[in-house]
């Protein structure tokens, strides 16, 4: 059995492994192009609602669950639902994060419509807001019409947007860039705050790492993530959602049984401990943070918070900044309650914190896998 240090060396040596095989091993076992086909096909559908949807489905969303279902209605409208099977009941017991992901989808839908000089009039929860959890009722009804307003410039960054989970460089984020990020995300009645390197960032590094530990050392919340880990090219292609783990090193570890769902559930395994070491490196590399403060109560407010976050994410792409949600401390289950209270006391301003992300500079990453428009549109 490989040692923990050996596994870390193997992970770090992935480029050497690929190069030593003349690129053939990488070609066969690198990130799946097929699973990312939706990014290349965005904008191609001829029917205009499907064209807008081809961009909307690229929205950021928790654990890449893509919890979206759409019914086209008449010639100029659609109704938007949550796919209830795509929720995260252990880490998101009240479906708050899932609702934010749905809001991000709606914002990209609206931006895509604007690019075609159309307006998307969005009516949230036309059948009434749900209770403690989302239900089968529609999240939104959307009607399209011609618009005189110029296209939204944020459209240009939809295809470039990424969630970057790499270790971040030690280059600091400028105050101007943080101000621009805050301005972009302060929308729909919500407000974004930021901090660069300093005492507050150090406190957030420590707090977010402790929250990550709580989630990963709790068997039921760990299992929710592990069940969504798509290990290797074949699993990524089959599912096109969840937490993708790809590349020649992952394939090699998977093939010898070092990297499996079973080993990731074993907190004493080499794979689990190596993964925790890597995530600690990522957490400690954060030089800046941004967080989104809620301005409206209720489910409609959560949808709009998701729309605001989408705008923050697109601005980050415009500014060539890496961002990565690190919102475990905002999750509302019993074991996280002490850290939920701590982070709100630290930066909440007596408001709910909807999103907390690390911000920085990092090497670029692949787009996340996506299902296509045909999987989204229901009869």
PDB file of N, CA, C and O in Angstrom, residues 140-169:
ATOM      1  N   UNK A 140     -40.226  29.365 -11.013  1.00  0.00           N
ATOM      2  CA  UNK A 140     -40.373  30.626 -11.748  1.00  0.00           C
ATOM      3  C   UNK A 140     -41.117  30.381 -13.054  1.00  0.00           C
ATOM      4  O   UNK A 140     -41.047  29.283 -13.637  1.00  0.00           O
ATOM      5  N   UNK A 141     -41.810  31.422 -13.490  1.00  0.00           N
ATOM      6  CA  UNK A 141     -42.372  31.451 -14.832  1.00  0.00           C
ATOM      7  C   UNK A 141     -41.650  32.568 -15.583  1.00  0.00           C
ATOM      8  O   UNK A 141     -41.415  33.656 -15.037  1.00  0.00           O
ATOM      9  N   UNK A 142     -41.259  32.288 -16.812  1.00  0.00           N
ATOM     10  CA  UNK A 142     -40.475  33.253 -17.593  1.00  0.00           C
ATOM     11  C   UNK A 142     -41.170  33.495 -18.923  1.00  0.00           C
ATOM     12  O   UNK A 142     -41.503  32.546 -19.644  1.00  0.00           O
ATOM     13  N   UNK A 143     -41.398  34.768 -19.229  1.00  0.00           N
ATOM     14  CA  UNK A 143     -41.974  35.141 -20.521  1.00  0.00           C
ATOM     15  C   UNK A 143     -40.984  36.058 -21.246  1.00  0.00           C
ATOM     16  O   UNK A 143     -40.427  36.990 -20.654  1.00  0.00           O
ATOM     17  N   UNK A 144     -40.789  35.795 -22.521  1.00  0.00           N
ATOM     18  CA  UNK A 144     -39.823  36.545 -23.318  1.00  0.00           C
ATOM     19  C   UNK A 144     -40.526  37.536 -24.236  1.00  0.00           C
ATOM     20  O   UNK A 144     -41.598  37.244 -24.781  1.00  0.00           O
ATOM     21  N   UNK A 145     -39.902  38.698 -24.399  1.00  0.00           N
ATOM     22  CA  UNK A 145     -40.428  39.715 -25.306  1.00  0.00           C
ATOM     23  C   UNK A 145     -39.266  40.522 -25.852  1.00  0.00           C
ATOM     24  O   UNK A 145     -38.139  40.456 -25.338  1.00  0.00           O
ATOM     25  N   UNK A 146     -39.540  41.294 -26.902  1.00  0.00           N
ATOM     26  CA  UNK A 146     -38.502  42.138 -27.486  1.00  0.00           C
ATOM     27  C   UNK A 146     -38.097  43.229 -26.498  1.00  0.00           C
ATOM     28  O   UNK A 146     -38.897  43.684 -25.684  1.00  0.00           O
ATOM     29  N   UNK A 147     -36.839  43.638 -26.581  1.00  0.00           N
ATOM     30  CA  UNK A 147     -36.333  44.656 -25.665  1.00  0.00           C
ATOM     31  C   UNK A 147     -35.540  45.698 -26.434  1.00  0.00           C
ATOM     32  O   UNK A 147     -34.902  45.395 -27.451  1.00  0.00           O
ATOM     33  N   UNK A 148     -35.588  46.928 -25.945  1.00  0.00           N
ATOM     34  CA  UNK A 148     -34.838  48.015 -26.557  1.00  0.00           C
ATOM     35  C   UNK A 148     -33.488  48.235 -25.879  1.00  0.00           C
ATOM     36  O   UNK A 148     -32.612  48.902 -26.424  1.00  0.00           O
ATOM     37  N   UNK A 149     -33.316  47.656 -24.670  1.00  0.00           N
ATOM     38  CA  UNK A 149     -32.077  47.863 -23.930  1.00  0.00           C
ATOM     39  C   UNK A 149     -30.900  47.197 -24.641  1.00  0.00           C
ATOM     40  O   UNK A 149     -31.058  46.181 -25.319  1.00  0.00           O
ATOM     41  N   UNK A 150     -29.711  47.761 -24.509  1.00  0.00           N
ATOM     42  CA  UNK A 150     -28.531  47.128 -25.118  1.00  0.00           C
ATOM     43  C   UNK A 150     -28.224  45.801 -24.438  1.00  0.00           C
ATOM     44  O   UNK A 150     -28.623  45.560 -23.288  1.00  0.00           O
ATOM     45  N   UNK A 151     -27.516  44.920 -25.122  1.00  0.00           N
ATOM     46  CA  UNK A 151     -27.171  43.622 -24.527  1.00  0.00           C
ATOM     47  C   UNK A 151     -26.361  43.781 -23.244  1.00  0.00           C
ATOM     48  O   UNK A 151     -25.585  44.731 -23.093  1.00  0.00           O
ATOM     49  N   UNK A 152     -26.538  42.848 -22.341  1.00  0.00           N
ATOM     50  CA  UNK A 152     -25.799  42.846 -21.079  1.00  0.00           C
ATOM     51  C   UNK A 152     -24.354  42.422 -21.362  1.00  0.00           C
ATOM     52  O   UNK A 152     -24.117  41.321 -21.867  1.00  0.00           O
ATOM     53  N   UNK A 153     -23.367  43.246 -21.035  1.00  0.00           N
ATOM     54  CA  UNK A 153     -21.969  42.887 -21.334  1.00  0.00           C
ATOM     55  C   UNK A 153     -21.485  41.666 -20.572  1.00  0.00           C
ATOM     56  O   UNK A 153     -20.477  41.060 -20.951  1.00  0.00           O
ATOM     57  N   UNK A 154     -22.186  41.274 -19.517  1.00  0.00           N
ATOM     58  CA  UNK A 154     -21.776  40.078 -18.762  1.00  0.00           C
ATOM     59  C   UNK A 154     -21.867  38.821 -19.619  1.00  0.00           C
ATOM     60  O   UNK A 154     -21.219  37.806 -19.312  1.00  0.00           O
ATOM     61  N   UNK A 155     -22.643  38.868 -20.705  1.00  0.00           N
ATOM     62  CA  UNK A 155     -22.788  37.708 -21.576  1.00  0.00           C
ATOM     63  C   UNK A 155     -21.433  37.210 -22.087  1.00  0.00           C
ATOM     64  O   UNK A 155     -21.212  36.004 -22.245  1.00  0.00           O
ATOM     65  N   UNK A 156     -20.513  38.126 -22.339  1.00  0.00           N
ATOM     66  CA  UNK A 156     -19.233  37.777 -22.940  1.00  0.00           C
ATOM     67  C   UNK A 156     -18.388  36.857 -22.062  1.00  0.00           C
ATOM     68  O   UNK A 156     -17.388  36.298 -22.532  1.00  0.00           O
ATOM     69  N   UNK A 157     -18.788  36.680 -20.795  1.00  0.00           N
ATOM     70  CA  UNK A 157     -17.958  35.909 -19.866  1.00  0.00           C
ATOM     71  C   UNK A 157     -18.625  34.620 -19.396  1.00  0.00           C
ATOM     72  O   UNK A 157     -18.067  33.914 -18.553  1.00  0.00           O
ATOM     73  N   UNK A 158     -19.794  34.301 -19.977  1.00  0.00           N
ATOM     74  CA  UNK A 158     -20.480  33.071 -19.576  1.00  0.00           C
ATOM     75  C   UNK A 158     -19.616  31.847 -19.872  1.00  0.00           C
ATOM     76  O   UNK A 158     -19.467  30.949 -19.028  1.00  0.00           O
ATOM     77  N   UNK A 159     -19.039  31.779 -21.062  1.00  0.00           N
ATOM     78  CA  UNK A 159     -18.263  30.601 -21.444  1.00  0.00           C
ATOM     79  C   UNK A 159     -16.902  30.547 -20.757  1.00  0.00           C
ATOM     80  O   UNK A 159     -16.274  29.483 -20.715  1.00  0.00           O
ATOM     81  N   UNK A 160     -16.457  31.663 -20.209  1.00  0.00           N
ATOM     82  CA  UNK A 160     -15.155  31.697 -19.531  1.00  0.00           C
ATOM     83  C   UNK A 160     -15.266  31.429 -18.042  1.00  0.00           C
ATOM     84  O   UNK A 160     -14.254  31.151 -17.379  1.00  0.00           O
ATOM     85  N   UNK A 161     -16.473  31.479 -17.489  1.00  0.00           N
ATOM     86  CA  UNK A 161     -16.642  31.348 -16.037  1.00  0.00           C
ATOM     87  C   UNK A 161     -16.251  29.952 -15.569  1.00  0.00           C
ATOM     88  O   UNK A 161     -16.597  28.952 -16.169  1.00  0.00           O
ATOM     89  N   UNK A 162     -15.517  29.922 -14.454  1.00  0.00           N
ATOM     90  CA  UNK A 162     -15.114  28.659 -13.855  1.00  0.00           C
ATOM     91  C   UNK A 162     -15.175  28.767 -12.325  1.00  0.00           C
ATOM     92  O   UNK A 162     -14.996  29.849 -11.770  1.00  0.00           O
ATOM     93  N   UNK A 163     -15.394  27.646 -11.681  1.00  0.00           N
ATOM     94  CA  UNK A 163     -15.104  27.518 -10.259  1.00  0.00           C
ATOM     95  C   UNK A 163     -13.711  26.904 -10.164  1.00  0.00           C
ATOM     96  O   UNK A 163     -13.491  25.791 -10.644  1.00  0.00           O
ATOM     97  N   UNK A 164     -12.787  27.637  -9.573  1.00  0.00           N
ATOM     98  CA  UNK A 164     -11.383  27.220  -9.579  1.00  0.00           C
ATOM     99  C   UNK A 164     -10.999  26.687  -8.197  1.00  0.00           C
ATOM    100  O   UNK A 164     -10.871  27.438  -7.230  1.00  0.00           O
ATOM    101  N   UNK A 165     -10.814  25.364  -8.115  1.00  0.00           N
ATOM    102  CA  UNK A 165     -10.504  24.701  -6.845  1.00  0.00           C
ATOM    103  C   UNK A 165      -9.007  24.476  -6.647  1.00  0.00           C
ATOM    104  O   UNK A 165      -8.616  23.729  -5.747  1.00  0.00           O
ATOM    105  N   UNK A 166      -8.176  25.096  -7.462  1.00  0.00           N
ATOM    106  CA  UNK A 166      -6.729  24.950  -7.320  1.00  0.00           C
ATOM    107  C   UNK A 166      -6.220  25.645  -6.060  1.00  0.00           C
ATOM    108  O   UNK A 166      -6.913  26.465  -5.451  1.00  0.00           O
ATOM    109  N   UNK A 167      -4.974  25.341  -5.686  1.00  0.00           N
ATOM    110  CA  UNK A 167      -4.254  26.187  -4.748  1.00  0.00           C
ATOM    111  C   UNK A 167      -4.026  27.530  -5.427  1.00  0.00           C
ATOM    112  O   UNK A 167      -3.666  27.585  -6.605  1.00  0.00           O
ATOM    113  N   UNK A 168      -4.259  28.620  -4.710  1.00  0.00           N
ATOM    114  CA  UNK A 168      -4.122  29.946  -5.293  1.00  0.00           C
ATOM    115  C   UNK A 168      -2.709  30.492  -5.111  1.00  0.00           C
ATOM    116  O   UNK A 168      -2.017  30.168  -4.140  1.00  0.00           O
ATOM    117  N   UNK A 169      -2.290  31.332  -6.084  1.00  0.00           N
ATOM    118  CA  UNK A 169      -0.988  31.977  -6.014  1.00  0.00           C
ATOM    119  C   UNK A 169      -0.940  32.922  -4.815  1.00  0.00           C
ATOM    120  O   UNK A 169      -1.977  33.341  -4.282  1.00  0.00           O
TER     121      UNK A 169
END
